[in-house]
């Protein structure tokens, strides 16, 4: 009773009618289904943070134990140790081929075992190793 006494009779009816019209108009709109189905879906796109694939520099090349100049690029000039994959950037298959070819060349006498041949010290660097000069 108290609430009905505080209500203004014409005001409440207008608000209900306006509210119902807006609701009905929005739901009866033919674009409602298209908007809900198309704009809410994620847009297909490539990952912007994806790094480009690194290619092995020797995958298309033939590794031979007699090619001492190529093999010397993958050993340390100070110790004669073979660089690992994290330094050379080779794939597993080619790293294994390089290792076998270096070992074979060292056994057959084409390459020194404990140091890098001085003739190849000025060759361009293939590996990502940096020394102080």
mmCIF file of C-alpha atoms in Angstrom:
data_model
loop_
_atom_site.group_PDB
_atom_site.id
_atom_site.type_symbol
_atom_site.label_atom_id
_atom_site.label_comp_id
_atom_site.label_asym_id
_atom_site.label_seq_id
_atom_site.Cartn_x
_atom_site.Cartn_y
_atom_site.Cartn_z
ATOM 1 C CA UNK A 1 0.000 0.000 0.000
ATOM 2 C CA UNK A 2 2.719 2.370 0.976
ATOM 3 C CA UNK A 3 4.676 1.681 -2.229
ATOM 4 C CA UNK A 4 1.654 2.190 -4.427
ATOM 5 C CA UNK A 5 1.004 5.502 -2.716
ATOM 6 C CA UNK A 6 4.549 6.696 -3.461
ATOM 7 C CA UNK A 7 4.407 5.684 -7.107
ATOM 8 C CA UNK A 8 3.420 8.155 -9.706
ATOM 9 C CA UNK A 9 0.925 6.293 -11.866
ATOM 10 C CA UNK A 10 1.965 7.468 -15.327
ATOM 11 C CA UNK A 11 5.727 7.416 -14.788
ATOM 12 C CA UNK A 12 6.074 3.711 -14.017
ATOM 13 C CA UNK A 13 4.034 2.632 -16.986
ATOM 14 C CA UNK A 14 6.163 4.704 -19.386
ATOM 15 C CA UNK A 15 9.425 3.245 -18.055
ATOM 16 C CA UNK A 16 8.123 -0.315 -18.404
ATOM 17 C CA UNK A 17 6.960 0.330 -21.949
ATOM 18 C CA UNK A 18 10.263 1.944 -22.954
ATOM 19 C CA UNK A 19 12.251 -0.865 -21.353
ATOM 20 C CA UNK A 20 10.163 -3.534 -23.070
ATOM 21 C CA UNK A 21 10.431 -1.817 -26.448
ATOM 22 C CA UNK A 22 14.217 -1.611 -26.209
ATOM 23 C CA UNK A 23 14.481 -5.238 -25.201
ATOM 24 C CA UNK A 24 12.121 -6.448 -27.875
ATOM 25 C CA UNK A 25 13.732 -4.314 -30.547
ATOM 26 C CA UNK A 26 17.214 -5.608 -29.695
ATOM 27 C CA UNK A 27 16.209 -9.251 -29.602
ATOM 28 C CA UNK A 28 14.011 -9.052 -32.663
ATOM 29 C CA UNK A 29 16.752 -7.325 -34.647
ATOM 30 C CA UNK A 30 17.935 -9.483 -37.560
ATOM 31 C CA UNK A 31 21.550 -8.447 -36.962
ATOM 32 C CA UNK A 32 21.522 -9.723 -33.380
ATOM 33 C CA UNK A 33 22.358 -13.281 -34.400
ATOM 34 C CA UNK A 34 25.087 -12.179 -36.831
ATOM 35 C CA UNK A 35 26.696 -9.853 -34.295
ATOM 36 C CA UNK A 36 26.649 -12.487 -31.590
ATOM 37 C CA UNK A 37 28.057 -15.215 -33.819
ATOM 38 C CA UNK A 38 30.707 -13.331 -35.851
ATOM 39 C CA UNK A 39 32.143 -10.599 -33.656
ATOM 40 C CA UNK A 40 32.469 -12.690 -30.509
ATOM 41 C CA UNK A 41 34.688 -15.308 -32.146
ATOM 42 C CA UNK A 42 38.468 -14.861 -32.067
ATOM 43 C CA UNK A 43 40.041 -13.716 -35.302
ATOM 44 C CA UNK A 44 42.333 -16.392 -36.822
ATOM 45 C CA UNK A 45 45.882 -15.059 -37.186
ATOM 46 C CA UNK A 46 49.463 -16.253 -36.971
ATOM 47 C CA UNK A 47 51.342 -16.053 -33.698
ATOM 48 C CA UNK A 48 53.162 -12.687 -33.742
ATOM 49 C CA UNK A 49 55.694 -13.923 -31.155
ATOM 50 C CA UNK A 50 56.710 -17.021 -33.097
ATOM 51 C CA UNK A 51 60.413 -16.981 -33.933
ATOM 52 C CA UNK A 52 61.476 -17.993 -37.421
ATOM 53 C CA UNK A 53 62.835 -21.511 -37.694
ATOM 54 C CA UNK A 54 66.601 -21.773 -37.612
ATOM 55 C CA UNK A 55 68.027 -23.826 -40.444
ATOM 56 C CA UNK A 56 71.137 -25.920 -40.212
ATOM 57 C CA UNK A 57 73.878 -24.494 -42.440
ATOM 58 C CA UNK A 58 75.060 -27.954 -43.520
ATOM 59 C CA UNK A 59 71.745 -29.749 -44.121
ATOM 60 C CA UNK A 60 72.051 -29.425 -47.893
ATOM 61 C CA UNK A 61 75.837 -29.991 -47.984
ATOM 62 C CA UNK A 62 77.873 -33.182 -48.045
ATOM 63 C CA UNK A 63 80.318 -33.615 -45.143
ATOM 64 C CA UNK A 64 83.579 -35.339 -46.082
ATOM 65 C CA UNK A 65 86.521 -36.181 -43.817
ATOM 66 C CA UNK A 66 88.945 -34.921 -46.493
ATOM 67 C CA UNK A 67 87.490 -31.384 -46.418
ATOM 68 C CA UNK A 68 89.777 -30.213 -43.611
ATOM 69 C CA UNK A 69 89.062 -26.515 -44.118
ATOM 70 C CA UNK A 70 85.344 -27.026 -43.451
ATOM 71 C CA UNK A 71 85.932 -29.358 -40.515
ATOM 72 C CA UNK A 72 88.397 -26.966 -38.887
ATOM 73 C CA UNK A 73 85.581 -24.419 -38.508
ATOM 74 C CA UNK A 74 83.974 -26.667 -35.894
ATOM 75 C CA UNK A 75 86.967 -27.152 -33.567
ATOM 76 C CA UNK A 76 88.490 -24.799 -31.003
ATOM 77 C CA UNK A 77 91.699 -23.084 -32.172
ATOM 78 C CA UNK A 78 93.217 -23.329 -28.680
ATOM 79 C CA UNK A 79 92.349 -26.851 -27.523
ATOM 80 C CA UNK A 80 91.324 -28.734 -30.649
ATOM 81 C CA UNK A 81 88.028 -29.748 -28.993
ATOM 82 C CA UNK A 82 84.931 -30.124 -31.153
ATOM 83 C CA UNK A 83 82.300 -27.446 -30.519
ATOM 84 C CA UNK A 84 78.880 -28.612 -29.316
ATOM 85 C CA UNK A 85 75.512 -28.089 -30.973
ATOM 86 C CA UNK A 86 74.717 -25.050 -28.844
ATOM 87 C CA UNK A 87 77.713 -23.290 -30.395
ATOM 88 C CA UNK A 88 77.671 -24.637 -33.955
ATOM 89 C CA UNK A 89 73.913 -24.348 -34.472
ATOM 90 C CA UNK A 90 73.806 -27.611 -36.418
ATOM 91 C CA UNK A 91 71.034 -30.179 -36.324
ATOM 92 C CA UNK A 92 71.721 -33.439 -34.494
ATOM 93 C CA UNK A 93 72.294 -35.458 -37.635
ATOM 94 C CA UNK A 94 74.867 -33.072 -39.122
ATOM 95 C CA UNK A 95 76.583 -32.551 -35.755
ATOM 96 C CA UNK A 96 77.100 -36.305 -35.530
ATOM 97 C CA UNK A 97 78.415 -36.403 -39.119
ATOM 98 C CA UNK A 98 80.831 -33.528 -38.392
ATOM 99 C CA UNK A 99 82.068 -35.252 -35.235
ATOM 100 C CA UNK A 100 82.658 -38.549 -37.071
ATOM 101 C CA UNK A 101 84.383 -36.777 -39.968
ATOM 102 C CA UNK A 102 86.676 -34.811 -37.615
ATOM 103 C CA UNK A 103 87.600 -37.965 -35.682
ATOM 104 C CA UNK A 104 88.278 -39.844 -38.921
ATOM 105 C CA UNK A 105 90.398 -36.975 -40.310
ATOM 106 C CA UNK A 106 92.399 -36.852 -37.069
ATOM 107 C CA UNK A 107 92.987 -40.626 -37.057
ATOM 108 C CA UNK A 108 94.051 -40.632 -40.717
ATOM 109 C CA UNK A 109 96.384 -37.655 -40.192
ATOM 110 C CA UNK A 110 94.548 -34.993 -42.186
ATOM 111 C CA UNK A 111 93.986 -32.822 -39.072
ATOM 112 C CA UNK A 112 95.999 -32.235 -35.888
ATOM 113 C CA UNK A 113 94.398 -33.560 -32.703
ATOM 114 C CA UNK A 114 95.379 -31.015 -30.052
ATOM 115 C CA UNK A 115 95.150 -27.694 -31.921
ATOM 116 C CA UNK A 116 93.663 -26.045 -34.999
ATOM 117 C CA UNK A 117 95.895 -25.888 -38.062
ATOM 118 C CA UNK A 118 97.382 -22.336 -38.254
ATOM 119 C CA UNK A 119 96.652 -22.178 -41.990
ATOM 120 C CA UNK A 120 92.924 -22.028 -41.181
ATOM 121 C CA UNK A 121 93.020 -19.534 -38.289
ATOM 122 C CA UNK A 122 92.057 -16.570 -40.496
ATOM 123 C CA UNK A 123 89.087 -18.308 -42.126
ATOM 124 C CA UNK A 124 85.663 -16.697 -41.603
ATOM 125 C CA UNK A 125 83.849 -17.884 -38.481
ATOM 126 C CA UNK A 126 80.953 -20.273 -38.994
ATOM 127 C CA UNK A 127 80.185 -20.760 -35.293
ATOM 128 C CA UNK A 128 78.855 -18.178 -32.840
ATOM 129 C CA UNK A 129 81.950 -18.151 -30.632
ATOM 130 C CA UNK A 130 83.615 -14.879 -29.609
ATOM 131 C CA UNK A 131 87.168 -14.592 -28.323
ATOM 132 C CA UNK A 132 88.986 -11.558 -27.020
ATOM 133 C CA UNK A 133 91.631 -10.447 -29.470
#
